[in-house]
Amino acid sequence: MPKRGKRYSEIKEQVDRLQLYTVDEAVSLLKKTSRAKFDETVDLASRLSVNAQHADQNIRGIVTLPHGTGKSARVVVFAEGDAARQAEEAGADFVGTDDLVDKIVDGWIDFDATIATPDLMRTIMPKLGRVLGPRGLMPNAKAGTVTTDVTETIQNIKAGQIEYRVERTSGIIHVPIGKTSFEETSIKENLNAIMGALVAARPPSVKGRYIRSVAISSTMGVGIRIDPQQFA
């Protein structure tokens, strides 16, 4: 097991790993213990009582964070003709078809989101399914990234829209919710936005306790547990 540094040990001493904090307490503690020399990403991890092997419990969707992620998303768009022109005008970082597919197959994955027009899905799926699927980057109708309205979709992603997706084996959803440089209020509002979306996505087939655990952490920090009952 790798040896932790002095800074990490000092942070760990300030966080009670057994305590369930309120949202206010957790965000305040995260800000207090974030001392890296760069602007760390704030991540949220929530474990749900779902079995992603069941289609109705394979939770996946999109949510717009009111204050964005603090990162400029790089967007790839698979489109041609007028749709390609619209994508370029809307600020897509990369637009193409076969050439773009081949570039990704060759190992290029320097982007954060993908969009495709419906007519091209049959073209890109055979080659990119195994490459982008495991990374959660494959265009998907349920996530709103298979669309004819590429302009609005690009704008939403650039404005802070993120996709959430439950991990098939663990039931965990892991998403970025901002940067440590954000004001506490902004982090809390982003956190509540994603948790509100998860609560709304609860499958009818799930009985009993739905949200098993919630925790936030910074890139170089430790996990801070939040009482999941706050989101019941």
Short mmCIF file of C-alpha atoms in Angstrom, two decimals:
data_model
loop_
_atom_site.label_atom_id
_atom_site.label_comp_id
_atom_site.label_asym_id
_atom_site.label_seq_id
_atom_site.Cartn_x
_atom_site.Cartn_y
_atom_site.Cartn_z
CA MET A 1 0.00 0.00 0.00
CA PRO A 2 1.50 3.40 -0.97
CA LYS A 3 2.62 5.65 1.87
CA ARG A 4 0.51 8.76 2.32
CA GLY A 5 2.12 12.18 2.58
CA LYS A 6 2.15 14.45 5.62
CA ARG A 7 -0.48 16.78 4.16
CA TYR A 8 -2.88 13.91 3.55
CA SER A 9 -2.37 12.65 7.11
CA GLU A 10 -3.11 16.10 8.50
CA ILE A 11 -6.32 16.32 6.47
CA LYS A 12 -7.37 12.84 7.56
CA GLU A 13 -7.04 13.83 11.22
CA GLN A 14 -9.58 16.62 10.71
CA VAL A 15 -12.20 14.36 9.15
CA ASP A 16 -14.10 11.86 11.28
CA ARG A 17 -14.57 8.92 8.90
CA LEU A 18 -17.35 7.49 11.05
CA GLN A 19 -19.38 10.67 11.32
CA LEU A 20 -22.26 11.53 8.99
CA TYR A 21 -22.08 15.26 8.37
CA THR A 22 -24.78 17.65 7.24
CA VAL A 23 -24.32 19.15 3.78
CA ASP A 24 -23.29 22.48 5.33
CA GLU A 25 -20.75 20.81 7.62
CA ALA A 26 -19.32 18.61 4.87
CA VAL A 27 -18.82 21.43 2.36
CA SER A 28 -17.30 23.69 5.01
CA LEU A 29 -14.90 20.91 6.04
CA LEU A 30 -13.99 20.17 2.44
CA LYS A 31 -13.10 23.83 1.85
CA LYS A 32 -11.11 23.94 5.09
CA THR A 33 -9.04 20.86 4.25
CA SER A 34 -8.36 21.63 0.58
CA ARG A 35 -4.81 22.94 0.53
CA ALA A 36 -3.37 21.76 -2.76
CA LYS A 37 -1.51 24.25 -4.94
CA PHE A 38 -4.00 23.76 -7.77
CA ASP A 39 -7.75 24.14 -8.04
CA GLU A 40 -8.95 20.68 -7.04
CA THR A 41 -12.07 19.06 -8.45
CA VAL A 42 -14.87 18.33 -6.00
CA ASP A 43 -16.34 14.86 -6.55
CA LEU A 44 -19.52 13.31 -5.25
CA ALA A 45 -20.04 9.58 -4.85
CA SER A 46 -23.40 8.11 -3.94
CA ARG A 47 -24.18 4.41 -3.52
CA LEU A 48 -27.73 3.42 -4.37
CA SER A 49 -29.72 0.30 -3.57
CA VAL A 50 -30.10 -0.67 -7.20
CA ASN A 51 -29.10 -3.61 -9.34
CA ALA A 52 -27.86 -2.16 -12.61
CA GLN A 53 -28.17 -5.60 -14.21
CA HIS A 54 -31.92 -4.93 -14.27
CA ALA A 55 -32.91 -2.58 -17.09
CA ASP A 56 -35.30 -0.54 -14.95
CA GLN A 57 -32.61 0.03 -12.30
CA ASN A 58 -29.78 0.94 -14.67
CA ILE A 59 -29.99 4.59 -13.69
CA ARG A 60 -28.65 7.07 -16.20
CA GLY A 61 -29.55 10.64 -17.03
CA ILE A 62 -28.45 14.25 -17.27
CA VAL A 63 -28.57 17.20 -14.93
CA THR A 64 -27.45 20.79 -15.32
CA LEU A 65 -25.36 22.01 -12.42
CA PRO A 66 -26.41 25.60 -11.61
CA HIS A 67 -22.78 26.67 -11.26
CA GLY A 68 -21.19 24.31 -13.77
CA THR A 69 -18.23 22.04 -13.07
CA GLY A 70 -15.54 24.69 -13.26
CA LYS A 71 -14.14 22.98 -16.33
CA SER A 72 -14.65 23.82 -19.98
CA ALA A 73 -16.04 20.61 -21.50
CA ARG A 74 -14.52 19.46 -24.78
CA VAL A 75 -17.32 18.22 -27.01
CA VAL A 76 -17.09 15.85 -29.98
CA VAL A 77 -19.98 15.84 -32.46
CA PHE A 78 -20.61 13.17 -35.06
CA ALA A 79 -22.56 14.98 -37.76
CA GLU A 80 -22.48 15.95 -41.39
CA GLY A 81 -24.08 18.54 -43.65
CA ASP A 82 -26.18 21.22 -41.96
CA ALA A 83 -25.91 19.50 -38.58
CA ALA A 84 -22.11 19.66 -38.78
CA ARG A 85 -22.22 23.34 -39.65
CA GLN A 86 -24.58 24.02 -36.74
CA ALA A 87 -22.30 22.10 -34.39
CA GLU A 88 -19.29 24.17 -35.41
CA GLU A 89 -21.23 27.41 -34.98
CA ALA A 90 -22.42 26.28 -31.53
CA GLY A 91 -18.86 25.80 -30.32
CA ALA A 92 -18.21 22.09 -30.72
CA ASP A 93 -14.53 21.33 -30.29
CA PHE A 94 -14.41 18.52 -32.86
CA VAL A 95 -16.89 17.71 -35.64
CA GLY A 96 -16.68 14.88 -38.14
CA THR A 97 -17.73 11.41 -39.23
CA ASP A 98 -15.48 8.61 -40.48
CA ASP A 99 -12.25 10.52 -39.96
CA LEU A 100 -13.19 11.30 -36.37
CA VAL A 101 -14.23 7.68 -35.73
CA ASP A 102 -10.89 6.41 -37.03
CA LYS A 103 -8.99 8.90 -34.88
CA ILE A 104 -10.75 7.66 -31.75
CA VAL A 105 -10.26 4.01 -32.69
CA ASP A 106 -6.54 4.77 -32.99
CA GLY A 107 -6.51 5.85 -29.34
CA TRP A 108 -7.42 9.53 -29.21
CA ILE A 109 -9.83 10.28 -26.34
CA ASP A 110 -9.02 13.88 -25.48
CA PHE A 111 -12.61 15.01 -24.92
CA ASP A 112 -15.34 15.00 -22.26
CA ALA A 113 -18.61 14.42 -24.10
CA THR A 114 -19.90 13.13 -27.43
CA ILE A 115 -23.01 13.94 -29.44
CA ALA A 116 -24.32 12.23 -32.55
CA THR A 117 -27.20 12.78 -34.93
CA PRO A 118 -29.53 9.73 -35.11
CA ASP A 119 -28.68 8.95 -38.74
CA LEU A 120 -25.01 8.35 -37.87
CA MET A 121 -25.45 6.02 -34.91
CA ARG A 122 -25.43 2.92 -37.13
CA THR A 123 -22.14 4.12 -38.60
CA ILE A 124 -20.29 4.84 -35.38
CA MET A 125 -21.73 2.19 -33.04
CA PRO A 126 -19.90 -0.87 -34.46
CA LYS A 127 -16.49 0.79 -34.23
CA LEU A 128 -16.85 2.94 -31.13
CA GLY A 129 -19.16 0.95 -28.86
CA ARG A 130 -16.34 -0.99 -27.21
CA VAL A 131 -14.07 2.07 -27.04
CA LEU A 132 -16.44 4.72 -25.68
CA GLY A 133 -19.04 2.52 -23.96
CA PRO A 134 -16.91 1.47 -20.97
CA ARG A 135 -15.85 5.09 -20.47
CA GLY A 136 -19.42 6.37 -20.46
CA LEU A 137 -18.71 8.49 -23.53
CA MET A 138 -20.91 6.80 -26.12
CA PRO A 139 -23.75 9.00 -27.43
CA ASN A 140 -26.99 7.84 -25.86
CA ALA A 141 -30.60 8.83 -26.50
CA LYS A 142 -31.50 8.48 -22.82
CA ALA A 143 -28.77 10.96 -21.93
CA GLY A 144 -29.90 13.34 -24.66
CA THR A 145 -26.70 13.04 -26.68
CA VAL A 146 -28.29 11.36 -29.70
CA THR A 147 -30.22 14.28 -31.10
CA THR A 148 -31.08 16.38 -34.12
CA ASP A 149 -30.76 19.56 -32.02
CA VAL A 150 -26.99 19.64 -31.75
CA THR A 151 -26.91 23.38 -31.03
CA GLU A 152 -28.92 23.24 -27.81
CA THR A 153 -27.18 20.06 -26.64
CA ILE A 154 -23.72 21.58 -27.10
CA GLN A 155 -24.77 24.74 -25.31
CA ASN A 156 -26.19 22.76 -22.38
CA ILE A 157 -23.03 20.68 -21.99
CA LYS A 158 -20.83 23.77 -22.17
CA ALA A 159 -23.05 25.47 -19.56
CA GLY A 160 -22.54 22.72 -17.00
CA GLN A 161 -24.75 19.81 -17.97
CA ILE A 162 -23.30 16.51 -16.82
CA GLU A 163 -24.31 12.91 -17.29
CA TYR A 164 -24.68 10.55 -14.36
CA ARG A 165 -24.60 6.78 -14.68
CA VAL A 166 -24.67 4.03 -12.09
CA GLU A 167 -21.73 1.64 -12.10
CA ARG A 168 -23.01 -1.81 -13.01
CA THR A 169 -21.21 -3.76 -10.31
CA SER A 170 -21.22 -1.38 -7.34
CA GLY A 171 -24.38 0.70 -7.58
CA ILE A 172 -22.26 3.84 -7.20
CA ILE A 173 -22.75 7.07 -9.11
CA HIS A 174 -19.63 9.24 -9.27
CA VAL A 175 -19.71 12.77 -10.69
CA PRO A 176 -17.79 16.07 -10.45
CA ILE A 177 -19.74 18.88 -8.78
CA GLY A 178 -17.33 21.79 -9.03
CA LYS A 179 -13.97 23.09 -7.89
CA THR A 180 -12.59 23.86 -4.45
CA SER A 181 -12.33 27.51 -5.49
CA PHE A 182 -16.14 27.69 -5.68
CA GLU A 183 -18.02 29.45 -2.92
CA GLU A 184 -19.56 27.07 -0.40
CA THR A 185 -23.05 28.05 -1.55
CA SER A 186 -22.22 27.12 -5.15
CA ILE A 187 -20.87 23.70 -4.17
CA LYS A 188 -23.95 23.02 -2.05
CA GLU A 189 -26.34 24.05 -4.81
CA ASN A 190 -24.54 21.81 -7.32
CA LEU A 191 -24.58 18.94 -4.82
CA ASN A 192 -28.29 19.36 -4.19
CA ALA A 193 -28.98 19.49 -7.93
CA ILE A 194 -27.41 16.08 -8.59
CA MET A 195 -28.92 14.51 -5.48
CA GLY A 196 -32.34 15.87 -6.45
CA ALA A 197 -31.95 14.25 -9.87
CA LEU A 198 -31.00 10.91 -8.30
CA VAL A 199 -33.98 10.99 -5.95
CA ALA A 200 -36.28 11.77 -8.89
CA ALA A 201 -34.78 8.85 -10.85
CA ARG A 202 -35.64 6.28 -8.17
CA PRO A 203 -37.05 3.18 -9.90
CA PRO A 204 -40.50 2.09 -8.65
CA SER A 205 -39.14 -1.43 -8.20
CA VAL A 206 -36.68 -0.33 -5.50
CA LYS A 207 -38.21 -0.78 -2.05
CA GLY A 208 -36.88 0.37 1.30
CA ARG A 209 -33.77 2.48 1.63
CA TYR A 210 -32.71 3.89 -1.73
CA ILE A 211 -29.71 6.14 -1.03
CA ARG A 212 -27.20 4.04 0.89
CA SER A 213 -24.36 6.53 1.20
CA VAL A 214 -23.17 9.94 0.04
CA ALA A 215 -19.67 11.37 0.22
CA ILE A 216 -17.74 14.30 -1.22
CA SER A 217 -14.01 14.68 -1.67
CA SER A 218 -11.47 16.89 -3.36
CA THR A 219 -8.81 15.58 -5.72
CA MET A 220 -6.13 15.39 -3.03
CA GLY A 221 -8.45 15.11 -0.04
CA VAL A 222 -10.27 12.40 1.88
CA GLY A 223 -13.87 11.30 1.64
CA ILE A 224 -16.31 13.24 3.80
CA ARG A 225 -19.47 11.27 4.50
CA ILE A 226 -22.85 13.01 4.38
CA ASP A 227 -25.98 11.77 6.12
CA PRO A 228 -28.08 10.32 3.25
CA GLN A 229 -31.29 10.87 5.22
CA GLN A 230 -31.06 14.55 4.23
CA PHE A 231 -32.00 13.53 0.71
CA ALA A 232 -34.76 11.05 1.55
#
